[in-house]
Amino acid sequence: MKVVLLCQEEPVFLGPFLRDVIEARPDGIAAVIVAGRRGAGEKRSSLRALLESLRIFWLVFEPHAFFDALWRQVRFSVLGAQDPNSVEGLARTRNIPVFSIDGKRAADVLSIVQALHPDVVFNQTEILLTREVLETPRIGFVNRHASLLPAHRGRLGSFWAHAAVPPSYGVTIHLVDEGIDTGAVLAQWVASDVDPRWTFPRILRHLNGYAPTLFWKAMDGLAGGEGGTPQPTDGTSPAKRFPTLSEARRYREVLSARRSQP
């Protein structure tokens, strides 16, 4: 089965995860399409908004992980594809063809995918894909979502699942449709070994540790003719966005309460 990876460079969490996907089966990825860098948080239009965004990250990540993420971002800005967490860099060392997209337009994705004729495109970008693009691969587009869908659709599903009362932890591999994380589920893993007192970055890295295995399990299922399980079409909450400052503060209150328990 011909699998193409469509991604954006993000050296903190996404890059290490995608490198593990490639390293698990270097011969399983036919090509990598890199659509620039992945943004952190919401778009910032002013200095005040930037400072608020940094405050949100400080609350969500906690000090050690905040400075680690900052260092990784700065290092990637300097090294680019030579960065140890660059997906493009690993793909080139494994002789996997790499294609670059300057912008984030669905039309740019369409032309490359049409030329590659893949069975599956593993999409790990923020690009809003049109129906024409989604219908181009023989089987379709696939996404990894770090929560147990249908709960916590949208941005940072793993954070919202951790912040919830009670929390839940897991990873979902699903087909992509025109909705937000609404496609049929191909594989799902419930992470029963998570301590809810952990920091969010530790939890996300823990989930990403098993996610490559789950992804390739889903690919094997598709190759064997297995289909996905449709998600419920009603009774679910709207797709989440990046947390606001008040939501980040509320999360820290929830986490503090958990950590104060014996």
PDB file of C-alpha atoms in Angstrom:
ATOM      1  CA  MET A   1       0.000   0.000   0.000  1.00  0.00           C
ATOM      2  CA  LYS A   2       1.305   3.429  -0.983  1.00  0.00           C
ATOM      3  CA  VAL A   3       1.255   5.839   1.966  1.00  0.00           C
ATOM      4  CA  VAL A   4       2.157   9.525   1.607  1.00  0.00           C
ATOM      5  CA  LEU A   5       2.818  11.736   4.635  1.00  0.00           C
ATOM      6  CA  LEU A   6       1.480  15.296   4.499  1.00  0.00           C
ATOM      7  CA  CYS A   7       2.841  17.296   7.414  1.00  0.00           C
ATOM      8  CA  GLN A   8       4.123  20.550   8.840  1.00  0.00           C
ATOM      9  CA  GLU A   9       7.372  20.913  10.748  1.00  0.00           C
ATOM     10  CA  GLU A  10       6.897  21.286  14.513  1.00  0.00           C
ATOM     11  CA  PRO A  11       9.940  20.223  16.562  1.00  0.00           C
ATOM     12  CA  VAL A  12       8.350  19.876  20.009  1.00  0.00           C
ATOM     13  CA  PHE A  13       5.738  17.120  19.712  1.00  0.00           C
ATOM     14  CA  LEU A  14       4.691  16.538  16.096  1.00  0.00           C
ATOM     15  CA  GLY A  15       8.183  16.194  14.653  1.00  0.00           C
ATOM     16  CA  PRO A  16       9.357  13.492  17.092  1.00  0.00           C
ATOM     17  CA  PHE A  17       6.080  11.586  16.605  1.00  0.00           C
ATOM     18  CA  LEU A  18       6.276  11.641  12.795  1.00  0.00           C
ATOM     19  CA  ARG A  19       9.930  10.657  12.851  1.00  0.00           C
ATOM     20  CA  ASP A  20       8.920   7.610  14.931  1.00  0.00           C
ATOM     21  CA  VAL A  21       6.254   6.793  12.340  1.00  0.00           C
ATOM     22  CA  ILE A  22       8.870   6.871   9.585  1.00  0.00           C
ATOM     23  CA  GLU A  23      11.506   4.988  11.587  1.00  0.00           C
ATOM     24  CA  ALA A  24       9.007   2.211  12.392  1.00  0.00           C
ATOM     25  CA  ARG A  25       8.651   1.423   8.672  1.00  0.00           C
ATOM     26  CA  PRO A  26      10.968   3.515   6.484  1.00  0.00           C
ATOM     27  CA  ASP A  27       9.883   1.575   3.399  1.00  0.00           C
ATOM     28  CA  GLY A  28       6.210   2.196   4.201  1.00  0.00           C
ATOM     29  CA  ILE A  29       6.263   5.925   3.390  1.00  0.00           C
ATOM     30  CA  ALA A  30       6.335   6.581  -0.359  1.00  0.00           C
ATOM     31  CA  ALA A  31       6.783  10.358  -0.101  1.00  0.00           C
ATOM     32  CA  VAL A  32       6.677  13.249   2.360  1.00  0.00           C
ATOM     33  CA  ILE A  33       4.942  16.545   1.597  1.00  0.00           C
ATOM     34  CA  VAL A  34       6.069  19.364   3.903  1.00  0.00           C
ATOM     35  CA  ALA A  35       3.733  22.354   4.163  1.00  0.00           C
ATOM     36  CA  GLY A  36       5.926  24.782   6.096  1.00  0.00           C
ATOM     37  CA  ARG A  37       5.877  25.056   9.889  1.00  0.00           C
ATOM     38  CA  ARG A  38       2.979  24.383  12.200  1.00  0.00           C
ATOM     39  CA  GLY A  39       1.781  27.343  14.233  1.00  0.00           C
ATOM     40  CA  ALA A  40       1.577  27.343  18.017  1.00  0.00           C
ATOM     41  CA  GLY A  41      -1.692  28.594  19.454  1.00  0.00           C
ATOM     42  CA  GLU A  42      -3.970  31.112  17.805  1.00  0.00           C
ATOM     43  CA  LYS A  43      -2.780  33.777  15.378  1.00  0.00           C
ATOM     44  CA  ARG A  44      -1.335  36.773  17.222  1.00  0.00           C
ATOM     45  CA  SER A  45      -2.115  40.235  15.837  1.00  0.00           C
ATOM     46  CA  SER A  46      -0.512  42.384  18.535  1.00  0.00           C
ATOM     47  CA  LEU A  47       2.170  42.396  21.225  1.00  0.00           C
ATOM     48  CA  ARG A  48      -0.513  42.087  23.869  1.00  0.00           C
ATOM     49  CA  ALA A  49      -1.932  38.988  22.174  1.00  0.00           C
ATOM     50  CA  LEU A  50       1.563  37.504  21.916  1.00  0.00           C
ATOM     51  CA  LEU A  51       2.212  38.013  25.627  1.00  0.00           C
ATOM     52  CA  GLU A  52      -1.148  36.466  26.482  1.00  0.00           C
ATOM     53  CA  SER A  53      -0.342  33.476  24.275  1.00  0.00           C
ATOM     54  CA  LEU A  54       2.982  33.004  26.074  1.00  0.00           C
ATOM     55  CA  ARG A  55       1.154  33.143  29.393  1.00  0.00           C
ATOM     56  CA  ILE A  56      -1.228  30.431  28.209  1.00  0.00           C
ATOM     57  CA  PHE A  57       1.679  28.220  27.160  1.00  0.00           C
ATOM     58  CA  TRP A  58       3.364  28.826  30.522  1.00  0.00           C
ATOM     59  CA  LEU A  59       0.256  27.639  32.362  1.00  0.00           C
ATOM     60  CA  VAL A  60      -0.431  24.667  30.093  1.00  0.00           C
ATOM     61  CA  PHE A  61       3.161  23.422  29.732  1.00  0.00           C
ATOM     62  CA  GLU A  62       4.542  24.351  33.183  1.00  0.00           C
ATOM     63  CA  PRO A  63       8.085  25.790  33.510  1.00  0.00           C
ATOM     64  CA  HIS A  64      10.374  22.886  32.548  1.00  0.00           C
ATOM     65  CA  ALA A  65       8.440  21.909  29.426  1.00  0.00           C
ATOM     66  CA  PHE A  66       7.864  25.566  28.491  1.00  0.00           C
ATOM     67  CA  PHE A  67      11.604  26.286  28.313  1.00  0.00           C
ATOM     68  CA  ASP A  68      12.269  22.960  26.589  1.00  0.00           C
ATOM     69  CA  ALA A  69       9.707  23.804  23.900  1.00  0.00           C
ATOM     70  CA  LEU A  70      11.163  27.296  23.495  1.00  0.00           C
ATOM     71  CA  TRP A  71      14.647  25.857  23.046  1.00  0.00           C
ATOM     72  CA  ARG A  72      13.438  23.339  20.453  1.00  0.00           C
ATOM     73  CA  GLN A  73      11.676  26.070  18.460  1.00  0.00           C
ATOM     74  CA  VAL A  74      14.747  28.324  18.482  1.00  0.00           C
ATOM     75  CA  ARG A  75      17.024  25.455  17.494  1.00  0.00           C
ATOM     76  CA  PHE A  76      14.768  24.504  14.590  1.00  0.00           C
ATOM     77  CA  SER A  77      14.666  28.131  13.405  1.00  0.00           C
ATOM     78  CA  VAL A  78      18.457  28.018  13.147  1.00  0.00           C
ATOM     79  CA  LEU A  79      18.999  24.497  11.818  1.00  0.00           C
ATOM     80  CA  GLY A  80      15.895  23.891   9.674  1.00  0.00           C
ATOM     81  CA  ALA A  81      16.010  20.452   8.028  1.00  0.00           C
ATOM     82  CA  GLN A  82      19.256  19.722   9.907  1.00  0.00           C
ATOM     83  CA  ASP A  83      17.400  19.867  13.231  1.00  0.00           C
ATOM     84  CA  PRO A  84      17.291  16.483  15.018  1.00  0.00           C
ATOM     85  CA  ASN A  85      13.472  16.656  15.097  1.00  0.00           C
ATOM     86  CA  SER A  86      12.970  17.648  11.448  1.00  0.00           C
ATOM     87  CA  VAL A  87      10.707  15.330   9.476  1.00  0.00           C
ATOM     88  CA  GLU A  88      12.153  16.515   6.173  1.00  0.00           C
ATOM     89  CA  GLY A  89      15.674  15.863   7.406  1.00  0.00           C
ATOM     90  CA  LEU A  90      14.895  12.262   8.372  1.00  0.00           C
ATOM     91  CA  ALA A  91      13.010  11.608   5.122  1.00  0.00           C
ATOM     92  CA  ARG A  92      15.995  12.725   3.067  1.00  0.00           C
ATOM     93  CA  THR A  93      18.404  10.517   5.011  1.00  0.00           C
ATOM     94  CA  ARG A  94      16.058   7.569   4.356  1.00  0.00           C
ATOM     95  CA  ASN A  95      15.900   8.429   0.619  1.00  0.00           C
ATOM     96  CA  ILE A  96      12.190   9.205   0.824  1.00  0.00           C
ATOM     97  CA  PRO A  97      11.126  11.773  -1.813  1.00  0.00           C
ATOM     98  CA  VAL A  98      10.273  15.149  -0.255  1.00  0.00           C
ATOM     99  CA  PHE A  99       7.959  17.776  -1.753  1.00  0.00           C
ATOM    100  CA  SER A 100       7.536  21.257  -0.310  1.00  0.00           C
ATOM    101  CA  ILE A 101       4.523  23.557  -0.281  1.00  0.00           C
ATOM    102  CA  ASP A 102       5.181  27.204   0.525  1.00  0.00           C
ATOM    103  CA  GLY A 103       1.634  28.106   1.495  1.00  0.00           C
ATOM    104  CA  LYS A 104      -1.298  26.331   3.097  1.00  0.00           C
ATOM    105  CA  ARG A 105      -3.666  26.094   0.153  1.00  0.00           C
ATOM    106  CA  ALA A 106      -5.638  22.966  -0.596  1.00  0.00           C
ATOM    107  CA  ALA A 107      -4.933  23.504  -4.312  1.00  0.00           C
ATOM    108  CA  ASP A 108      -1.195  23.091  -3.735  1.00  0.00           C
ATOM    109  CA  VAL A 109      -1.824  19.804  -1.938  1.00  0.00           C
ATOM    110  CA  LEU A 110      -4.103  18.606  -4.736  1.00  0.00           C
ATOM    111  CA  SER A 111      -1.533  18.925  -7.522  1.00  0.00           C
ATOM    112  CA  ILE A 112       1.131  16.938  -5.659  1.00  0.00           C
ATOM    113  CA  VAL A 113      -1.254  14.223  -4.433  1.00  0.00           C
ATOM    114  CA  GLN A 114      -2.629  13.775  -7.949  1.00  0.00           C
ATOM    115  CA  ALA A 115       0.895  13.284  -9.248  1.00  0.00           C
ATOM    116  CA  LEU A 116       1.800  10.745  -6.544  1.00  0.00           C
ATOM    117  CA  HIS A 117      -1.325   8.526  -6.875  1.00  0.00           C
ATOM    118  CA  PRO A 118      -1.275   7.332  -3.240  1.00  0.00           C
ATOM    119  CA  ASP A 119      -3.594   4.846  -1.584  1.00  0.00           C
ATOM    120  CA  VAL A 120      -3.548   6.801   1.687  1.00  0.00           C
ATOM    121  CA  VAL A 121      -2.392  10.270   2.721  1.00  0.00           C
ATOM    122  CA  PHE A 122      -1.549  10.636   6.402  1.00  0.00           C
ATOM    123  CA  ASN A 123      -2.472  14.247   7.101  1.00  0.00           C
ATOM    124  CA  GLN A 124      -0.804  16.028  10.024  1.00  0.00           C
ATOM    125  CA  THR A 125      -1.359  19.643   9.010  1.00  0.00           C
ATOM    126  CA  GLU A 126      -3.732  22.500   9.779  1.00  0.00           C
ATOM    127  CA  ILE A 127      -4.713  22.830   6.107  1.00  0.00           C
ATOM    128  CA  LEU A 128      -8.455  22.766   5.432  1.00  0.00           C
ATOM    129  CA  LEU A 129      -8.822  20.186   2.688  1.00  0.00           C
ATOM    130  CA  THR A 130     -11.592  20.365   0.096  1.00  0.00           C
ATOM    131  CA  ARG A 131     -13.720  17.439  -1.015  1.00  0.00           C
ATOM    132  CA  GLU A 132     -11.751  17.261  -4.288  1.00  0.00           C
ATOM    133  CA  VAL A 133      -8.498  16.806  -2.376  1.00  0.00           C
ATOM    134  CA  LEU A 134      -9.982  14.303   0.074  1.00  0.00           C
ATOM    135  CA  GLU A 135     -11.283  12.128  -2.762  1.00  0.00           C
ATOM    136  CA  THR A 136      -7.952  11.993  -4.638  1.00  0.00           C
ATOM    137  CA  PRO A 137      -6.224   9.066  -2.810  1.00  0.00           C
ATOM    138  CA  ARG A 138      -7.572   5.601  -3.626  1.00  0.00           C
ATOM    139  CA  ILE A 139      -8.633   4.988  -0.011  1.00  0.00           C
ATOM    140  CA  GLY A 140      -8.537   8.468   1.489  1.00  0.00           C
ATOM    141  CA  PHE A 141      -6.867  10.729   4.037  1.00  0.00           C
ATOM    142  CA  VAL A 142      -6.080   9.522   7.555  1.00  0.00           C
ATOM    143  CA  ASN A 143      -5.501  11.536  10.728  1.00  0.00           C
ATOM    144  CA  ARG A 144      -4.118  10.863  14.209  1.00  0.00           C
ATOM    145  CA  HIS A 145      -6.053  12.495  17.054  1.00  0.00           C
ATOM    146  CA  ALA A 146      -4.726  12.323  20.618  1.00  0.00           C
ATOM    147  CA  SER A 147      -8.045  11.713  22.347  1.00  0.00           C
ATOM    148  CA  LEU A 148     -10.738   9.055  22.324  1.00  0.00           C
ATOM    149  CA  LEU A 149     -13.059  10.328  19.614  1.00  0.00           C
ATOM    150  CA  PRO A 150     -15.821  11.351  19.415  1.00  0.00           C
ATOM    151  CA  ALA A 151     -14.907  13.220  22.612  1.00  0.00           C
ATOM    152  CA  HIS A 152     -12.713  16.321  22.399  1.00  0.00           C
ATOM    153  CA  ARG A 153     -12.687  16.977  18.689  1.00  0.00           C
ATOM    154  CA  GLY A 154     -10.675  19.900  17.346  1.00  0.00           C
ATOM    155  CA  ARG A 155      -7.463  21.563  18.499  1.00  0.00           C
ATOM    156  CA  LEU A 156      -5.413  19.988  21.298  1.00  0.00           C
ATOM    157  CA  GLY A 157      -7.790  17.121  21.957  1.00  0.00           C
ATOM    158  CA  SER A 158      -5.266  15.598  24.354  1.00  0.00           C
ATOM    159  CA  PHE A 159      -5.213  18.764  26.453  1.00  0.00           C
ATOM    160  CA  TRP A 160      -8.998  18.996  26.714  1.00  0.00           C
ATOM    161  CA  ALA A 161      -9.204  15.300  27.601  1.00  0.00           C
ATOM    162  CA  HIS A 162      -6.616  15.844  30.353  1.00  0.00           C
ATOM    163  CA  ALA A 163      -8.363  18.980  31.639  1.00  0.00           C
ATOM    164  CA  ALA A 164     -11.775  17.308  31.765  1.00  0.00           C
ATOM    165  CA  VAL A 165     -13.355  16.060  34.984  1.00  0.00           C
ATOM    166  CA  PRO A 166     -12.994  13.120  34.921  1.00  0.00           C
ATOM    167  CA  PRO A 167     -10.084  12.972  32.455  1.00  0.00           C
ATOM    168  CA  SER A 168      -9.617  10.388  29.722  1.00  0.00           C
ATOM    169  CA  TYR A 169      -6.578   9.377  27.701  1.00  0.00           C
ATOM    170  CA  GLY A 170      -6.005   7.676  24.382  1.00  0.00           C
ATOM    171  CA  VAL A 171      -5.318   7.980  20.666  1.00  0.00           C
ATOM    172  CA  THR A 172      -7.590   7.611  17.649  1.00  0.00           C
ATOM    173  CA  ILE A 173      -6.591   6.945  14.039  1.00  0.00           C
ATOM    174  CA  HIS A 174      -9.457   7.891  11.754  1.00  0.00           C
ATOM    175  CA  LEU A 175     -10.389   8.654   8.186  1.00  0.00           C
ATOM    176  CA  VAL A 176     -10.715  12.321   7.265  1.00  0.00           C
ATOM    177  CA  ASP A 177     -13.932  13.778   5.926  1.00  0.00           C
ATOM    178  CA  GLU A 178     -15.101  17.379   5.539  1.00  0.00           C
ATOM    179  CA  GLY A 179     -15.937  17.668   9.233  1.00  0.00           C
ATOM    180  CA  ILE A 180     -13.513  18.270  12.104  1.00  0.00           C
ATOM    181  CA  ASP A 181     -12.329  14.897  13.437  1.00  0.00           C
ATOM    182  CA  THR A 182     -15.618  13.271  12.408  1.00  0.00           C
ATOM    183  CA  GLY A 183     -14.375  10.542  10.042  1.00  0.00           C
ATOM    184  CA  ALA A 184     -14.746   6.810  10.636  1.00  0.00           C
ATOM    185  CA  VAL A 185     -12.461   5.348  13.331  1.00  0.00           C
ATOM    186  CA  LEU A 186      -9.812   2.895  12.096  1.00  0.00           C
ATOM    187  CA  ALA A 187      -8.036   2.128  15.376  1.00  0.00           C
ATOM    188  CA  GLN A 188      -8.195   3.366  18.945  1.00  0.00           C
ATOM    189  CA  TRP A 189      -6.037   2.904  22.035  1.00  0.00           C
ATOM    190  CA  VAL A 190      -7.161   3.601  25.588  1.00  0.00           C
ATOM    191  CA  ALA A 191      -4.179   4.707  27.688  1.00  0.00           C
ATOM    192  CA  SER A 192      -5.010   3.247  31.082  1.00  0.00           C
ATOM    193  CA  ASP A 193      -1.480   3.769  32.428  1.00  0.00           C
ATOM    194  CA  VAL A 194      -1.604   7.593  32.638  1.00  0.00           C
ATOM    195  CA  ASP A 195      -1.384   9.396  35.962  1.00  0.00           C
ATOM    196  CA  PRO A 196      -3.822  12.356  35.793  1.00  0.00           C
ATOM    197  CA  ARG A 197      -1.388  14.380  37.923  1.00  0.00           C
ATOM    198  CA  TRP A 198       1.192  14.382  35.127  1.00  0.00           C
ATOM    199  CA  THR A 199       1.962  17.551  33.212  1.00  0.00           C
ATOM    200  CA  PHE A 200       0.252  17.902  29.852  1.00  0.00           C
ATOM    201  CA  PRO A 201       3.523  17.655  27.842  1.00  0.00           C
ATOM    202  CA  ARG A 202       4.403  14.405  29.608  1.00  0.00           C
ATOM    203  CA  ILE A 203       1.000  12.974  28.771  1.00  0.00           C
ATOM    204  CA  LEU A 204       1.199  13.996  25.108  1.00  0.00           C
ATOM    205  CA  ARG A 205       4.635  12.430  24.729  1.00  0.00           C
ATOM    206  CA  HIS A 206       3.326   9.277  26.395  1.00  0.00           C
ATOM    207  CA  LEU A 207       0.430   9.098  23.953  1.00  0.00           C
ATOM    208  CA  ASN A 208       2.715   9.794  21.011  1.00  0.00           C
ATOM    209  CA  GLY A 209       4.949   6.947  22.128  1.00  0.00           C
ATOM    210  CA  TYR A 210       2.341   4.341  21.161  1.00  0.00           C
ATOM    211  CA  ALA A 211       0.635   6.282  18.352  1.00  0.00           C
ATOM    212  CA  PRO A 212       3.067   5.143  15.588  1.00  0.00           C
ATOM    213  CA  THR A 213       2.262   1.493  16.366  1.00  0.00           C
ATOM    214  CA  LEU A 214      -1.453   2.309  16.286  1.00  0.00           C
ATOM    215  CA  PHE A 215      -1.059   4.130  12.973  1.00  0.00           C
ATOM    216  CA  TRP A 216       0.651   1.211  11.252  1.00  0.00           C
ATOM    217  CA  LYS A 217      -1.914  -1.160  12.737  1.00  0.00           C
ATOM    218  CA  ALA A 218      -4.599   0.945  11.069  1.00  0.00           C
ATOM    219  CA  MET A 219      -2.672   0.895   7.774  1.00  0.00           C
ATOM    220  CA  ASP A 220      -2.418  -2.891   7.922  1.00  0.00           C
ATOM    221  CA  GLY A 221      -6.157  -3.033   8.470  1.00  0.00           C
ATOM    222  CA  LEU A 222      -6.849  -0.843   5.448  1.00  0.00           C
ATOM    223  CA  ALA A 223      -4.475  -2.920   3.334  1.00  0.00           C
ATOM    224  CA  GLY A 224      -6.408  -6.015   4.392  1.00  0.00           C
ATOM    225  CA  GLY A 225      -9.706  -4.483   3.323  1.00  0.00           C
ATOM    226  CA  GLU A 226     -10.982  -3.497   6.759  1.00  0.00           C
ATOM    227  CA  GLY A 227     -13.191  -0.422   6.986  1.00  0.00           C
ATOM    228  CA  GLY A 228     -13.667   2.116   9.715  1.00  0.00           C
ATOM    229  CA  THR A 229     -16.347   2.432  12.371  1.00  0.00           C
ATOM    230  CA  PRO A 230     -18.579   5.496  11.840  1.00  0.00           C
ATOM    231  CA  GLN A 231     -18.640   7.997  14.683  1.00  0.00           C
ATOM    232  CA  PRO A 232     -21.927   9.153  16.233  1.00  0.00           C
ATOM    233  CA  THR A 233     -23.512  12.030  14.353  1.00  0.00           C
ATOM    234  CA  ASP A 234     -25.258  13.584  17.345  1.00  0.00           C
ATOM    235  CA  GLY A 235     -24.779  14.198  21.046  1.00  0.00           C
ATOM    236  CA  THR A 236     -21.185  15.410  20.778  1.00  0.00           C
ATOM    237  CA  SER A 237     -19.831  18.820  21.748  1.00  0.00           C
ATOM    238  CA  PRO A 238     -18.517  21.362  19.200  1.00  0.00           C
ATOM    239  CA  ALA A 239     -14.900  21.104  18.111  1.00  0.00           C
ATOM    240  CA  LYS A 240     -12.505  22.678  20.590  1.00  0.00           C
ATOM    241  CA  ARG A 241     -10.088  25.510  19.910  1.00  0.00           C
ATOM    242  CA  PHE A 242      -6.823  26.485  21.588  1.00  0.00           C
ATOM    243  CA  PRO A 243      -7.477  27.304  25.282  1.00  0.00           C
ATOM    244  CA  THR A 244      -8.009  30.874  26.371  1.00  0.00           C
ATOM    245  CA  LEU A 245      -6.179  32.391  29.329  1.00  0.00           C
ATOM    246  CA  SER A 246      -9.144  31.818  31.628  1.00  0.00           C
ATOM    247  CA  GLU A 247      -9.431  28.196  30.474  1.00  0.00           C
ATOM    248  CA  ALA A 248      -5.704  27.665  31.062  1.00  0.00           C
ATOM    249  CA  ARG A 249      -6.051  29.054  34.596  1.00  0.00           C
ATOM    250  CA  ARG A 250      -9.016  26.801  35.260  1.00  0.00           C
ATOM    251  CA  TYR A 251      -6.980  23.826  34.036  1.00  0.00           C
ATOM    252  CA  ARG A 252      -4.204  24.596  36.511  1.00  0.00           C
ATOM    253  CA  GLU A 253      -6.765  24.729  39.301  1.00  0.00           C
ATOM    254  CA  VAL A 254      -8.022  21.282  38.302  1.00  0.00           C
ATOM    255  CA  LEU A 255      -4.469  19.945  38.157  1.00  0.00           C
ATOM    256  CA  SER A 256      -3.589  21.463  41.534  1.00  0.00           C
ATOM    257  CA  ALA A 257      -6.636  19.776  43.088  1.00  0.00           C
ATOM    258  CA  ARG A 258      -5.552  16.411  41.706  1.00  0.00           C
ATOM    259  CA  ARG A 259      -2.001  16.836  42.957  1.00  0.00           C
ATOM    260  CA  SER A 260      -3.175  17.768  46.434  1.00  0.00           C
ATOM    261  CA  GLN A 261      -4.963  14.465  46.842  1.00  0.00           C
ATOM    262  CA  PRO A 262      -3.066  11.699  48.659  1.00  0.00           C
TER     263      PRO A 262
END
